[in-house]
Short mmCIF file of C-alpha atoms and ligand atoms in Angstrom, two decimals:
data_model
loop_
_atom_site.label_atom_id
_atom_site.label_comp_id
_atom_site.label_asym_id
_atom_site.label_seq_id
_atom_site.Cartn_x
_atom_site.Cartn_y
_atom_site.Cartn_z
CA MET Y 212 0.00 0.00 0.00
CA VAL Y 213 1.07 3.58 -0.59
CA ASP Y 214 2.59 5.33 2.42
CA PRO Y 215 1.38 8.96 2.23
CA ASN Y 216 4.13 9.98 4.67
CA ALA Y 217 6.65 9.11 2.01
CA ILE Y 218 5.25 11.60 -0.50
CA PRO Y 219 8.09 13.96 -1.43
CA GLU Y 220 7.99 17.73 -1.02
CA SER Y 221 5.49 18.85 -3.63
CA PRO Y 222 2.56 21.16 -4.03
CA VAL Y 223 0.06 18.31 -4.49
CA ASP Y 224 -2.09 16.46 -1.98
CA GLU Y 225 -1.11 13.30 -0.15
CA GLN Y 226 -3.41 11.53 -2.56
CA PRO Y 227 -2.67 13.13 -5.94
CA THR Y 228 -5.28 12.71 -8.65
CA ILE Y 229 -3.83 10.35 -11.24
CA GLY Y 230 -5.12 10.48 -14.84
CA LEU Y 231 -4.84 7.73 -17.43
CA ILE Y 232 -5.75 8.58 -21.03
CA GLY Y 233 -6.03 5.39 -23.11
CA MET Y 234 -7.31 2.27 -21.38
CA GLY Y 235 -5.88 -0.38 -23.68
CA ALA Y 236 -3.49 -3.06 -22.49
CA MET Y 237 -0.94 -0.73 -20.85
CA GLY Y 238 -3.44 1.76 -19.40
CA ARG Y 239 -5.28 -1.13 -17.78
CA MET Y 240 -2.10 -2.62 -16.38
CA TYR Y 241 -1.22 0.70 -14.73
CA ALA Y 242 -4.79 1.15 -13.47
CA LYS Y 243 -4.65 -2.25 -11.82
CA TYR Y 244 -1.29 -1.82 -10.08
CA LEU Y 245 -1.98 1.77 -8.99
CA SER Y 246 -5.38 0.85 -7.62
CA ASP Y 247 -4.06 -2.31 -5.88
CA GLY Y 248 -1.23 -0.19 -4.49
CA GLY Y 249 -3.65 2.08 -2.66
CA TRP Y 250 -4.00 5.17 -4.84
CA LYS Y 251 -7.53 6.38 -4.31
CA LYS Y 252 -8.09 9.00 -7.01
CA ILE Y 253 -7.43 7.53 -10.43
CA HIS Y 254 -9.39 9.09 -13.30
CA VAL Y 255 -9.35 7.10 -16.51
CA CYS Y 256 -10.78 7.36 -20.02
CA ASP Y 257 -10.54 5.81 -23.43
CA ILE Y 258 -12.26 7.11 -26.57
CA PRO Y 259 -15.72 8.50 -25.70
CA SER Y 260 -17.57 5.60 -27.40
CA LYS Y 261 -16.06 3.17 -24.83
CA TYR Y 262 -17.18 5.23 -21.82
CA GLU Y 263 -20.27 3.21 -20.82
CA GLN Y 264 -18.50 -0.12 -21.23
CA LEU Y 265 -15.46 1.02 -19.24
CA LYS Y 266 -17.67 2.49 -16.51
CA GLU Y 267 -19.44 -0.84 -16.13
CA GLU Y 268 -16.18 -2.74 -16.11
CA TYR Y 269 -14.56 -0.60 -13.39
CA ARG Y 270 -17.73 -0.12 -11.34
CA ASP Y 271 -16.35 -2.04 -8.37
CA THR Y 272 -12.62 -1.27 -8.68
CA PRO Y 273 -11.47 0.81 -5.69
CA GLY Y 274 -10.04 4.21 -6.50
CA ILE Y 275 -10.95 4.25 -10.19
CA THR Y 276 -13.33 6.79 -11.71
CA VAL Y 277 -14.13 6.40 -15.39
CA VAL Y 278 -14.78 9.69 -17.19
CA GLN Y 279 -15.97 10.46 -20.73
CA ASP Y 280 -12.84 11.85 -22.31
CA GLY Y 281 -9.33 13.22 -21.94
CA HIS Y 282 -10.52 16.76 -21.24
CA ARG Y 283 -12.11 15.58 -18.01
CA VAL Y 284 -8.99 13.61 -17.07
CA SER Y 285 -6.72 16.56 -17.86
CA ARG Y 286 -8.80 19.12 -15.95
CA ALA Y 287 -8.76 17.04 -12.75
CA ALA Y 288 -5.43 15.23 -12.60
CA ASP Y 289 -2.14 16.24 -10.97
CA PHE Y 290 -0.38 13.53 -12.94
CA ILE Y 291 -1.53 12.41 -16.41
CA MET Y 292 -0.21 9.52 -18.46
CA TYR Y 293 -1.09 9.13 -22.14
CA SER Y 294 -1.14 5.43 -23.14
CA VAL Y 295 -2.28 5.65 -26.73
CA GLU Y 296 -0.93 4.48 -30.08
CA ALA Y 297 2.32 6.28 -30.99
CA GLU Y 298 0.86 7.03 -34.40
CA TYR Y 299 -1.95 9.04 -32.76
CA ILE Y 300 -0.03 10.78 -29.97
CA ASP Y 301 0.13 14.15 -31.75
CA ARG Y 302 -3.60 14.15 -32.47
CA VAL Y 303 -4.57 13.07 -28.94
CA VAL Y 304 -2.27 15.54 -27.13
CA ALA Y 305 -3.40 18.31 -29.50
CA GLU Y 306 -6.96 17.59 -28.40
CA TYR Y 307 -6.59 17.15 -24.64
CA GLY Y 308 -3.24 18.80 -23.85
CA PRO Y 309 -4.62 22.37 -23.66
CA SER Y 310 -7.04 21.20 -20.91
CA THR Y 311 -4.15 20.12 -18.63
CA LYS Y 312 -4.48 21.50 -15.09
CA VAL Y 313 -1.97 24.24 -14.22
CA GLY Y 314 1.13 22.76 -12.58
CA ALA Y 315 0.26 19.13 -13.44
CA ILE Y 316 2.84 16.59 -14.54
CA VAL Y 317 2.34 14.97 -17.95
CA SER Y 318 3.78 11.64 -19.01
CA GLY Y 319 3.50 9.27 -21.96
CA GLN Y 320 3.81 5.51 -22.25
CA THR Y 321 4.58 5.44 -25.98
CA SER Y 322 7.36 3.05 -26.97
CA VAL Y 323 8.99 5.69 -29.17
CA LYS Y 324 9.61 9.12 -27.78
CA ALA Y 325 10.45 11.42 -30.71
CA PRO Y 326 6.79 11.99 -31.69
CA GLU Y 327 5.67 12.16 -28.06
CA LYS Y 328 8.30 14.82 -27.21
CA GLU Y 329 7.25 16.87 -30.22
CA ALA Y 330 3.56 16.56 -29.35
CA PHE Y 331 4.12 17.54 -25.71
CA GLU Y 332 6.31 20.51 -26.60
CA LYS Y 333 3.86 21.66 -29.26
CA HIS Y 334 0.52 21.22 -27.51
CA LEU Y 335 1.02 21.33 -23.73
CA PRO Y 336 0.72 24.67 -21.94
CA GLU Y 337 3.96 26.20 -20.64
CA ASP Y 338 2.82 25.90 -17.03
CA VAL Y 339 2.77 22.10 -16.87
CA HIS Y 340 5.68 19.71 -16.28
CA ILE Y 341 6.85 16.82 -18.44
CA VAL Y 342 8.20 13.61 -16.88
CA SER Y 343 7.75 10.79 -19.33
CA CYS Y 344 7.97 7.03 -18.84
CA HIS Y 345 8.17 3.68 -20.59
CA SER Y 346 7.72 0.23 -19.03
CA LEU Y 347 10.14 -2.01 -20.88
CA HIS Y 348 7.87 -5.04 -20.93
CA GLY Y 349 4.51 -6.11 -22.27
CA PRO Y 350 1.27 -5.80 -20.30
CA THR Y 351 1.13 -9.49 -19.34
CA VAL Y 352 4.57 -9.55 -17.72
CA SER Y 353 4.75 -8.65 -14.02
CA PRO Y 354 6.32 -5.16 -13.74
CA HIS Y 355 8.10 -6.24 -10.55
CA GLY Y 356 11.85 -5.80 -11.09
CA GLN Y 357 11.47 -4.85 -14.77
CA PRO Y 358 13.03 -1.63 -16.08
CA LEU Y 359 10.78 1.43 -16.12
CA VAL Y 360 12.35 4.35 -17.98
CA LEU Y 361 11.76 7.80 -16.47
CA ILE Y 362 12.51 10.92 -18.50
CA GLN Y 363 12.74 14.20 -16.59
CA HIS Y 364 12.35 16.45 -19.59
CA ARG Y 365 10.81 19.71 -18.44
CA ALA Y 366 10.27 19.37 -14.72
CA PRO Y 367 11.72 20.22 -11.32
CA ASP Y 368 13.14 17.46 -9.12
CA TRP Y 369 10.02 17.30 -6.93
CA ALA Y 370 8.00 16.32 -10.02
CA LEU Y 371 10.31 13.42 -10.81
CA ALA Y 372 10.19 12.33 -7.16
CA LEU Y 373 6.39 12.43 -7.21
CA VAL Y 374 6.25 10.30 -10.36
CA GLU Y 375 8.61 7.78 -8.74
CA HIS Y 376 6.31 7.73 -5.74
CA ILE Y 377 3.14 7.30 -7.80
CA PHE Y 378 4.70 4.37 -9.69
CA ALA Y 379 6.03 2.71 -6.51
CA PRO Y 380 3.30 -0.01 -6.51
CA LEU Y 381 4.70 -1.37 -9.80
CA ARG Y 382 7.93 -2.25 -7.95
CA SER Y 383 9.82 -1.70 -11.21
CA ARG Y 384 13.49 -0.70 -11.50
CA TYR Y 385 13.77 2.95 -12.55
CA VAL Y 386 16.13 3.76 -15.40
CA TYR Y 387 16.79 7.46 -16.00
CA LEU Y 388 17.26 8.51 -19.61
CA SER Y 389 16.78 11.55 -21.82
CA TYR Y 390 14.23 11.47 -24.62
CA THR Y 391 17.01 11.14 -27.22
CA ASP Y 392 18.89 8.37 -25.42
CA HIS Y 393 15.65 6.48 -24.93
CA ASP Y 394 15.10 6.23 -28.68
CA LEU Y 395 18.71 5.25 -29.35
CA VAL Y 396 18.63 2.49 -26.75
CA THR Y 397 15.25 1.10 -27.81
CA ALA Y 398 16.23 1.14 -31.50
CA ASN Y 399 19.23 -1.02 -30.54
CA THR Y 400 17.33 -3.31 -28.24
CA GLN Y 401 13.70 -3.51 -29.30
CA ALA Y 402 13.37 -2.46 -32.94
CA VAL Y 403 16.11 -4.62 -34.38
CA THR Y 404 15.18 -7.59 -32.17
CA HIS Y 405 11.57 -7.41 -33.31
CA ALA Y 406 12.79 -7.27 -36.94
CA ALA Y 407 14.50 -10.62 -36.40
CA PHE Y 408 11.41 -12.29 -34.89
CA LEU Y 409 9.02 -10.72 -37.41
CA SER Y 410 11.24 -12.05 -40.19
CA MET Y 411 11.29 -15.56 -38.70
CA GLY Y 412 7.50 -15.57 -38.55
CA THR Y 413 7.07 -14.27 -42.07
CA ALA Y 414 9.61 -16.79 -43.40
CA TRP Y 415 7.80 -19.73 -41.75
CA ALA Y 416 4.40 -18.46 -42.84
CA SER Y 417 5.61 -17.95 -46.42
CA ALA Y 418 6.91 -21.51 -46.43
CA LYS Y 419 3.56 -22.61 -44.97
CA SER Y 420 5.43 -24.44 -42.26
CA TYR Y 421 4.70 -24.55 -38.54
CA PRO Y 422 8.15 -24.64 -36.97
CA TRP Y 423 7.15 -26.88 -34.06
CA GLU Y 424 6.38 -29.59 -36.64
CA SER Y 425 9.66 -29.30 -38.50
CA ALA Y 426 12.91 -30.97 -37.44
CA PRO Y 427 15.39 -28.09 -37.43
CA TYR Y 428 13.13 -25.96 -35.23
CA VAL Y 429 12.20 -28.32 -32.42
CA GLY Y 430 13.56 -28.34 -28.87
CA GLY Y 431 16.01 -26.28 -26.83
CA ILE Y 432 16.70 -22.77 -28.08
CA GLU Y 433 14.36 -23.33 -31.02
CA ASN Y 434 11.51 -23.28 -28.50
CA VAL Y 435 12.67 -19.87 -27.33
CA LYS Y 436 12.69 -18.53 -30.89
CA VAL Y 437 9.26 -19.94 -31.71
CA ASN Y 438 7.61 -18.85 -28.45
CA ILE Y 439 8.91 -15.29 -28.67
CA MET Y 440 7.97 -15.04 -32.35
CA LEU Y 441 4.41 -16.09 -31.49
CA ARG Y 442 4.30 -13.73 -28.54
CA ILE Y 443 5.16 -10.80 -30.79
CA TYR Y 444 2.62 -11.75 -33.44
CA SER Y 445 -0.08 -12.16 -30.80
CA ASN Y 446 0.51 -8.60 -29.52
CA MET Y 447 -0.88 -5.51 -31.28
CA TRP Y 448 0.72 -4.62 -34.59
CA HIS Y 449 0.70 -0.88 -33.87
CA VAL Y 450 3.09 -1.30 -30.93
CA TYR Y 451 5.80 -2.72 -33.23
CA ALA Y 452 4.94 -0.47 -36.18
CA GLY Y 453 5.19 2.65 -34.02
CA LEU Y 454 8.48 1.83 -32.41
CA ALA Y 455 10.09 0.87 -35.72
CA ILE Y 456 8.66 3.44 -38.10
CA LEU Y 457 8.65 6.48 -35.83
CA ASN Y 458 12.00 5.93 -34.13
CA PRO Y 459 14.54 8.05 -36.04
CA SER Y 460 17.35 5.52 -35.41
CA ALA Y 461 15.47 2.27 -36.01
CA GLY Y 462 15.29 2.23 -39.82
CA GLU Y 463 19.06 2.18 -40.26
CA MET Y 464 19.49 -0.62 -37.74
CA ILE Y 465 16.76 -2.78 -39.22
CA GLY Y 466 18.28 -2.11 -42.65
CA GLN Y 467 21.66 -3.35 -41.38
CA TYR Y 468 20.03 -6.51 -40.05
CA ALA Y 469 18.58 -7.25 -43.49
CA ARG Y 470 21.95 -6.47 -45.13
CA SER Y 471 23.76 -8.78 -42.71
CA ALA Y 472 21.31 -11.62 -43.49
CA THR Y 473 21.70 -11.04 -47.24
CA GLU Y 474 25.49 -10.87 -47.22
CA LEU Y 475 25.90 -13.94 -45.05
CA PHE Y 476 23.44 -15.85 -47.22
CA LYS Y 477 25.46 -14.96 -50.34
CA LEU Y 478 28.61 -16.34 -48.69
CA MET Y 479 26.66 -19.52 -47.90
CA LEU Y 480 25.42 -19.83 -51.48
CA GLY Y 481 28.97 -19.41 -52.77
CA ALA Y 482 30.21 -22.01 -50.24
CA ASP Y 483 32.84 -19.43 -49.32
CA GLU Y 484 33.78 -21.10 -46.07
CA GLY Y 485 36.87 -18.99 -45.38
CA ALA Y 486 35.08 -15.66 -45.78
CA LEU Y 487 31.99 -16.83 -43.86
CA ARG Y 488 33.97 -18.14 -40.91
CA GLU Y 489 36.20 -15.08 -40.86
CA ARG Y 490 33.23 -12.70 -40.80
CA VAL Y 491 31.22 -14.64 -38.23
CA TYR Y 492 34.18 -15.19 -35.88
CA ARG Y 493 35.16 -11.52 -36.10
CA ALA Y 494 31.62 -10.52 -35.17
CA ARG Y 495 31.63 -13.06 -32.31
CA ASP Y 496 34.88 -11.71 -30.90
CA GLN Y 497 33.61 -8.16 -31.06
CA VAL Y 498 30.31 -8.91 -29.34
CA PHE Y 499 31.19 -11.72 -26.94
CA GLY Y 500 34.91 -11.12 -26.33
CA GLY Y 501 37.80 -13.14 -27.73
CA ASP Y 502 38.61 -15.39 -24.77
CA TYR Y 503 35.41 -17.40 -24.85
CA GLU Y 504 37.14 -20.79 -24.98
CA GLU Y 505 38.98 -20.16 -21.72
CA THR Y 506 35.86 -20.01 -19.54
CA LYS Y 507 35.18 -23.65 -18.78
CA THR Y 508 31.83 -22.89 -17.19
CA GLY Y 509 30.37 -21.38 -20.34
CA ASP Y 510 30.18 -18.01 -18.56
CA THR Y 511 30.55 -14.91 -20.68
CA PRO Y 512 33.59 -12.69 -20.03
CA MET Y 513 32.59 -9.06 -19.56
CA ALA Y 514 34.48 -5.87 -20.41
CA ASN Y 515 35.12 -5.26 -16.67
CA GLY Y 516 37.07 -8.51 -16.38
CA LYS Y 517 34.25 -10.37 -14.59
CA THR Y 518 32.13 -13.11 -16.11
CA ARG Y 519 28.37 -13.51 -16.26
CA ALA Y 520 26.39 -16.73 -16.20
CA PRO Y 521 24.54 -17.77 -19.36
CA ILE Y 522 21.07 -16.25 -19.66
CA LEU Y 523 19.25 -19.37 -20.83
CA LEU Y 524 18.47 -22.58 -19.03
CA SER Y 525 19.76 -25.96 -20.15
CA GLU Y 526 18.45 -27.51 -23.38
CA ASP Y 527 16.58 -30.13 -21.33
CA ILE Y 528 14.67 -27.51 -19.40
CA LEU Y 529 13.96 -25.47 -22.52
CA ASP Y 530 12.57 -28.64 -24.12
CA ARG Y 531 9.66 -28.41 -21.69
CA PHE Y 532 8.41 -25.24 -23.35
CA SER Y 533 7.48 -26.78 -26.68
CA LEU Y 534 4.35 -26.29 -28.74
CA ALA Y 535 4.75 -29.70 -30.32
CA ALA Y 536 1.95 -32.15 -29.53
CA PRO Y 537 2.64 -34.17 -26.36
CA PRO Y 538 3.14 -37.91 -26.97
CA SER Y 539 0.15 -40.14 -26.36
CA PRO Y 540 0.57 -42.38 -23.26
CA THR Y 541 0.91 -45.47 -25.46
CA SER Y 542 3.18 -43.93 -28.04
CA THR Y 543 6.72 -45.25 -28.39
CA ARG Y 544 7.73 -42.40 -30.70
CA PRO Y 545 9.93 -39.63 -29.34
CA ARG Y 546 7.97 -36.63 -28.03
CA SER Y 547 8.86 -34.53 -31.05
CA PRO Y 548 10.79 -34.91 -34.30
CA LYS Y 549 14.50 -35.15 -33.59
CA ALA Y 550 16.34 -31.85 -33.70
CA LYS Y 551 18.89 -31.46 -36.47
CA ALA Y 552 21.66 -28.89 -36.92
CA ASN Y 553 20.30 -25.56 -38.06
CA SER Y 554 22.12 -22.90 -40.07
CA HIS Y 555 20.83 -20.27 -37.59
CA LEU Y 556 20.92 -17.51 -40.20
CA SER Y 557 18.70 -15.27 -38.03
CA LEU Y 558 21.28 -15.43 -35.24
CA LEU Y 559 24.36 -15.16 -37.42
CA ALA Y 560 22.80 -12.04 -38.93
CA MET Y 561 21.97 -10.62 -35.50
CA VAL Y 562 25.50 -10.87 -34.15
CA ASP Y 563 26.92 -9.60 -37.45
CA CYS Y 564 24.51 -6.65 -37.29
CA TRP Y 565 25.51 -5.83 -33.68
CA ALA Y 566 29.15 -5.97 -34.73
CA GLN Y 567 28.68 -3.81 -37.85
CA LEU Y 568 26.80 -1.19 -35.82
CA ARG Y 569 29.23 -1.46 -32.87
CA ILE Y 570 26.33 -2.26 -30.55
CA GLN Y 571 27.29 -3.83 -27.23
CA PRO Y 572 24.18 -5.81 -26.30
CA TYR Y 573 25.44 -6.62 -22.80
CA THR Y 574 25.64 -2.93 -21.94
CA HIS Y 575 21.95 -2.60 -22.81
CA LEU Y 576 21.15 -5.82 -20.95
CA GLU Y 577 22.35 -4.33 -17.69
CA LEU Y 578 20.57 -1.02 -18.21
CA ALA Y 579 17.35 -1.30 -20.12
CA ALA Y 580 16.56 -4.71 -21.57
CA THR Y 581 13.07 -5.97 -22.30
CA PRO Y 582 12.42 -9.65 -21.53
CA VAL Y 583 12.38 -10.34 -25.28
CA PHE Y 584 15.79 -8.74 -25.77
CA ARG Y 585 17.18 -10.69 -22.82
CA MET Y 586 15.98 -13.99 -24.34
CA TRP Y 587 17.39 -13.04 -27.72
CA ILE Y 588 20.87 -12.36 -26.33
CA GLY Y 589 20.50 -15.62 -24.42
CA VAL Y 590 19.85 -17.52 -27.63
CA ALA Y 591 22.74 -15.75 -29.41
CA GLU Y 592 25.23 -16.47 -26.64
CA TYR Y 593 24.07 -20.07 -26.47
CA LEU Y 594 25.16 -20.50 -30.08
CA PHE Y 595 28.15 -18.17 -30.21
CA ARG Y 596 29.75 -19.09 -26.88
CA SER Y 597 30.03 -22.73 -27.90
CA PRO Y 598 32.67 -23.31 -30.61
CA PRO Y 599 31.24 -26.76 -31.56
CA ARG Y 600 27.67 -25.42 -31.87
CA LEU Y 601 28.75 -22.43 -33.92
CA SER Y 602 30.91 -24.56 -36.16
CA ALA Y 603 28.05 -27.05 -36.69
CA ALA Y 604 25.75 -24.16 -37.66
CA LEU Y 605 28.31 -22.85 -40.16
CA ASN Y 606 28.74 -26.32 -41.66
CA ALA Y 607 24.99 -26.68 -41.97
CA ALA Y 608 24.77 -23.23 -43.52
CA LEU Y 609 27.49 -23.99 -46.07
CA TYR Y 610 26.97 -27.61 -46.96
CA ASP Y 611 23.50 -28.81 -45.98
CA VAL Y 612 21.34 -27.62 -48.85
CA THR Y 613 18.13 -28.62 -47.09
CA HIS Y 614 18.37 -25.29 -45.21
CA ARG Y 615 18.55 -23.23 -48.37
CA SER Y 616 14.85 -22.75 -48.98
CA ASP Y 617 14.18 -21.65 -45.37
CA ASP Y 618 17.21 -19.37 -45.41
CA LEU Y 619 16.06 -17.83 -48.69
CA GLU Y 620 12.61 -17.20 -47.19
CA PHE Y 621 14.29 -15.60 -44.20
CA VAL Y 622 16.37 -13.21 -46.32
CA VAL Y 623 13.34 -12.21 -48.38
CA ALA Y 624 11.33 -11.64 -45.19
CA ALA Y 625 14.08 -9.58 -43.51
CA ARG Y 626 14.47 -7.42 -46.62
CA GLY Y 627 10.71 -6.98 -46.84
CA TRP Y 628 10.42 -5.81 -43.22
CA ALA Y 629 13.36 -3.44 -43.63
CA GLN Y 630 11.81 -1.94 -46.75
CA CYS Y 631 8.43 -1.63 -45.08
CA VAL Y 632 9.96 0.30 -42.16
CA ARG Y 633 11.97 2.48 -44.55
CA PHE Y 634 8.84 3.33 -46.54
CA GLY Y 635 7.21 4.40 -43.28
CA SER Y 636 3.79 3.02 -44.15
CA PHE Y 637 1.66 1.95 -41.18
CA GLU Y 638 -0.86 0.41 -43.55
CA LEU Y 639 1.74 -1.78 -45.26
CA TYR Y 640 3.15 -2.75 -41.86
CA ARG Y 641 -0.31 -3.72 -40.62
CA GLU Y 642 -0.99 -5.85 -43.70
CA ARG Y 643 2.33 -7.68 -43.47
CA PHE Y 644 1.90 -8.22 -39.74
CA GLU Y 645 -1.69 -9.43 -39.93
CA GLU Y 646 -1.00 -11.77 -42.83
CA THR Y 647 1.68 -13.60 -40.86
CA ALA Y 648 -0.27 -13.38 -37.58
CA GLY Y 649 -3.25 -14.99 -39.36
CA PHE Y 650 -1.15 -18.03 -40.22
CA PHE Y 651 -0.23 -18.58 -36.56
CA ALA Y 652 -3.39 -17.33 -34.83
CA GLY Y 653 -4.66 -20.83 -33.91
CA ARG Y 654 -1.68 -21.28 -31.56
CA PHE Y 655 -1.65 -17.88 -29.85
CA GLU Y 656 -3.46 -19.11 -26.77
CA ASP Y 657 -1.04 -22.00 -26.25
CA ALA Y 658 1.90 -19.76 -27.06
CA THR Y 659 0.86 -17.17 -24.48
CA ARG Y 660 0.64 -19.84 -21.81
CA VAL Y 661 3.79 -21.79 -22.73
CA GLY Y 662 5.79 -18.67 -23.64
CA GLY Y 663 4.74 -16.91 -20.42
CA ALA Y 664 5.92 -19.86 -18.33
CA MET Y 665 9.17 -20.00 -20.29
CA ILE Y 666 9.89 -16.29 -19.82
CA LYS Y 667 9.13 -16.57 -16.11
CA ALA Y 668 11.47 -19.55 -15.71
CA ILE Y 669 14.29 -17.84 -17.61
CA MET Y 670 13.85 -14.50 -15.85
CA GLU Y 671 13.78 -16.16 -12.44
CA SER Y 672 16.88 -18.20 -13.18
CA SER Y 673 18.80 -15.20 -14.53
CA SER Y 674 17.88 -13.04 -11.55
CA GLU Y 675 19.22 -15.78 -9.22
CA SER Y 676 22.58 -15.91 -11.00
N1 LIG N 765 1.67 -3.45 -25.51
C1 LIG N 765 2.93 -3.38 -25.13
O1 LIG N 765 3.64 -4.40 -25.07
C2 LIG N 765 3.51 -2.04 -24.75
C3 LIG N 765 3.01 -0.87 -25.29
N2 LIG N 765 3.58 0.33 -24.96
C4 LIG N 765 3.10 1.58 -25.55
O2 LIG N 765 1.96 1.99 -24.82
C5 LIG N 765 1.02 2.65 -25.66
C6 LIG N 765 -0.32 1.94 -25.55
O3 LIG N 765 -0.13 0.59 -25.96
P1 LIG N 765 -1.21 -0.52 -25.65
O4 LIG N 765 -1.92 -0.21 -24.39
O5 LIG N 765 -0.51 -1.82 -25.79
O6 LIG N 765 -2.18 -0.31 -26.91
P2 LIG N 765 -3.78 -0.45 -26.96
O7 LIG N 765 -4.15 -0.38 -28.40
O8 LIG N 765 -4.17 -1.65 -26.18
O9 LIG N 765 -4.28 0.83 -26.16
C7 LIG N 765 -4.34 2.13 -26.66
C8 LIG N 765 -5.68 2.68 -26.25
O10 LIG N 765 -5.73 4.09 -26.42
C9 LIG N 765 -7.01 4.39 -26.96
N3 LIG N 765 -7.09 5.71 -27.55
C10 LIG N 765 -6.78 6.12 -28.81
N4 LIG N 765 -7.10 7.41 -28.97
C11 LIG N 765 -7.61 7.84 -27.79
C12 LIG N 765 -8.14 9.07 -27.35
N5 LIG N 765 -8.23 10.13 -28.17
N6 LIG N 765 -8.59 9.17 -26.08
C13 LIG N 765 -8.53 8.11 -25.25
N7 LIG N 765 -8.06 6.90 -25.64
C14 LIG N 765 -7.59 6.77 -26.89
C15 LIG N 765 -7.19 3.27 -27.96
O11 LIG N 765 -8.49 3.20 -28.48
P3 LIG N 765 -8.66 2.56 -29.98
O12 LIG N 765 -8.26 1.13 -29.86
O13 LIG N 765 -10.09 2.76 -30.28
O14 LIG N 765 -7.73 3.33 -30.89
C16 LIG N 765 -6.81 2.08 -27.12
O15 LIG N 765 -7.86 1.62 -26.31
C17 LIG N 765 1.59 2.58 -27.08
O16 LIG N 765 2.16 3.82 -27.42
C18 LIG N 765 2.63 1.48 -26.99
O17 LIG N 765 3.69 1.67 -27.89
C19 LIG N 765 4.60 0.42 -24.05
C20 LIG N 765 5.10 -0.71 -23.45
C21 LIG N 765 4.61 -2.04 -23.78
O1 LIG N 766 9.80 -7.05 -24.91
C1 LIG N 766 9.47 -6.69 -26.05
O2 LIG N 766 10.26 -6.28 -26.88
C2 LIG N 766 8.06 -6.79 -26.41
O3 LIG N 766 7.75 -7.24 -27.45
C3 LIG N 766 7.08 -6.18 -25.46
C4 LIG N 766 7.17 -4.70 -25.52
C5 LIG N 766 6.62 -4.01 -26.59
C6 LIG N 766 6.69 -2.63 -26.61
C7 LIG N 766 7.32 -1.96 -25.60
O4 LIG N 766 7.39 -0.65 -25.65
C8 LIG N 766 7.87 -2.63 -24.53
C9 LIG N 766 7.79 -4.02 -24.50
#
């Protein structure tokens, strides 16, 4: 529960009025935690046509008052958070921003901050403060211990302290960034990671192949790839479109990912083993350090001379999180088709891309990683920190032609996503996203359950280490 005695020096009451504009997945998550945490004056709204339905839904929730629109929220609240689609932030702030109460603090939950900053600076009155935020996790992940970015943009220290206090019930880990650094970090971590998973999904859907039924993609780290891919496609397209298309740094990074996939694939096609190994090992040394073979435990050496334990769990444990059909009690067949070496083009391209862009993923991991980014580094280190695994992947990539058609689909998909982001078309993005999502939709429910349990197990094990 909130301790009113802990409220910092500020001109607002012990129980500030909190306003939430946009009651989609994130607005609802905040409403729940803030209400459970003991805040008693939370005014919320979505678009006016949802007023009656929202009012009914929150009738018995302590502390929550549903109002018709953002004007009513803005007039009453000491702290207001916009949780609307990034694409619409300018329009929504233009409409409600001028109604903001004098001296209030305004925040935004958008995943990309450049348009939010512009909208706030353009449409908010001079006499209100701006302290923005961004929870670096999806609405179904517990916020406890997850990074929550706070951006003290145009605000005195008491305003930042009050926002920290209001968000205390989330029990998140505050990360302090500027608007500009936020977009740089999330382009490195989220946008390019999503490009990899979106491309995997599109490649499998184009090949009309469910990966959990196909030998190279079953078991161990393949389960991580498949579960995260499905998790992304079961979320809302606009979240990914916004953070890729509207982030000024994301297009270049996603473009590099597609270039890395293309160039590596050409080396594979030409069976240019020397050049492929040279390029991949150089990227590995740059991203994971050069002394990987010396750590017998499989730990990763860090720039500060220490080592860190691997992010992922053992293959056997990861095997539990499969979407493949369980064996029947009488069956003598193995639980799933036997795994076979994979060329891992999506991962080779990721590490090459990090190296080309001089991105140090471990630096981001410590500071501001989403669960998805953490898993993705985990998968990459699992492959790259093991010389035999990496070598087997390179052999498969060069000499096992059965991977060629999937790798070709992957390159086409990665190029398509990069072009779509470069063109900046939300409509094209939506169509591409929904087409692939439609192919997998039948498994979203299972994927949410299995993927959620997998993320929980991995997060718990990495916080213990
Ligand atoms: N989902 C995620 O994993 C995360 C999302 N975010 C960010 O949070 C923001 C919200 O995302 P999320 O909650 O997932 O998306 P949702 O689509 O679930 O929620 C957005 C809500 O805002 C409503 N809205 C749009 N215009 C207005 C308006 N004028 N007045 C009031 N409400 C309005 C939308 O209505 P309608 O549907 O009718 O347009 C919708 O209900 C986005 O900017 C996203 O990038 C941040 C972290 C994680
Ligand atoms: O972890 C991820 O990358 C997700 O896919 C969930 C997500 C999406 C958007 C955000 O702004 C924050 C987290």
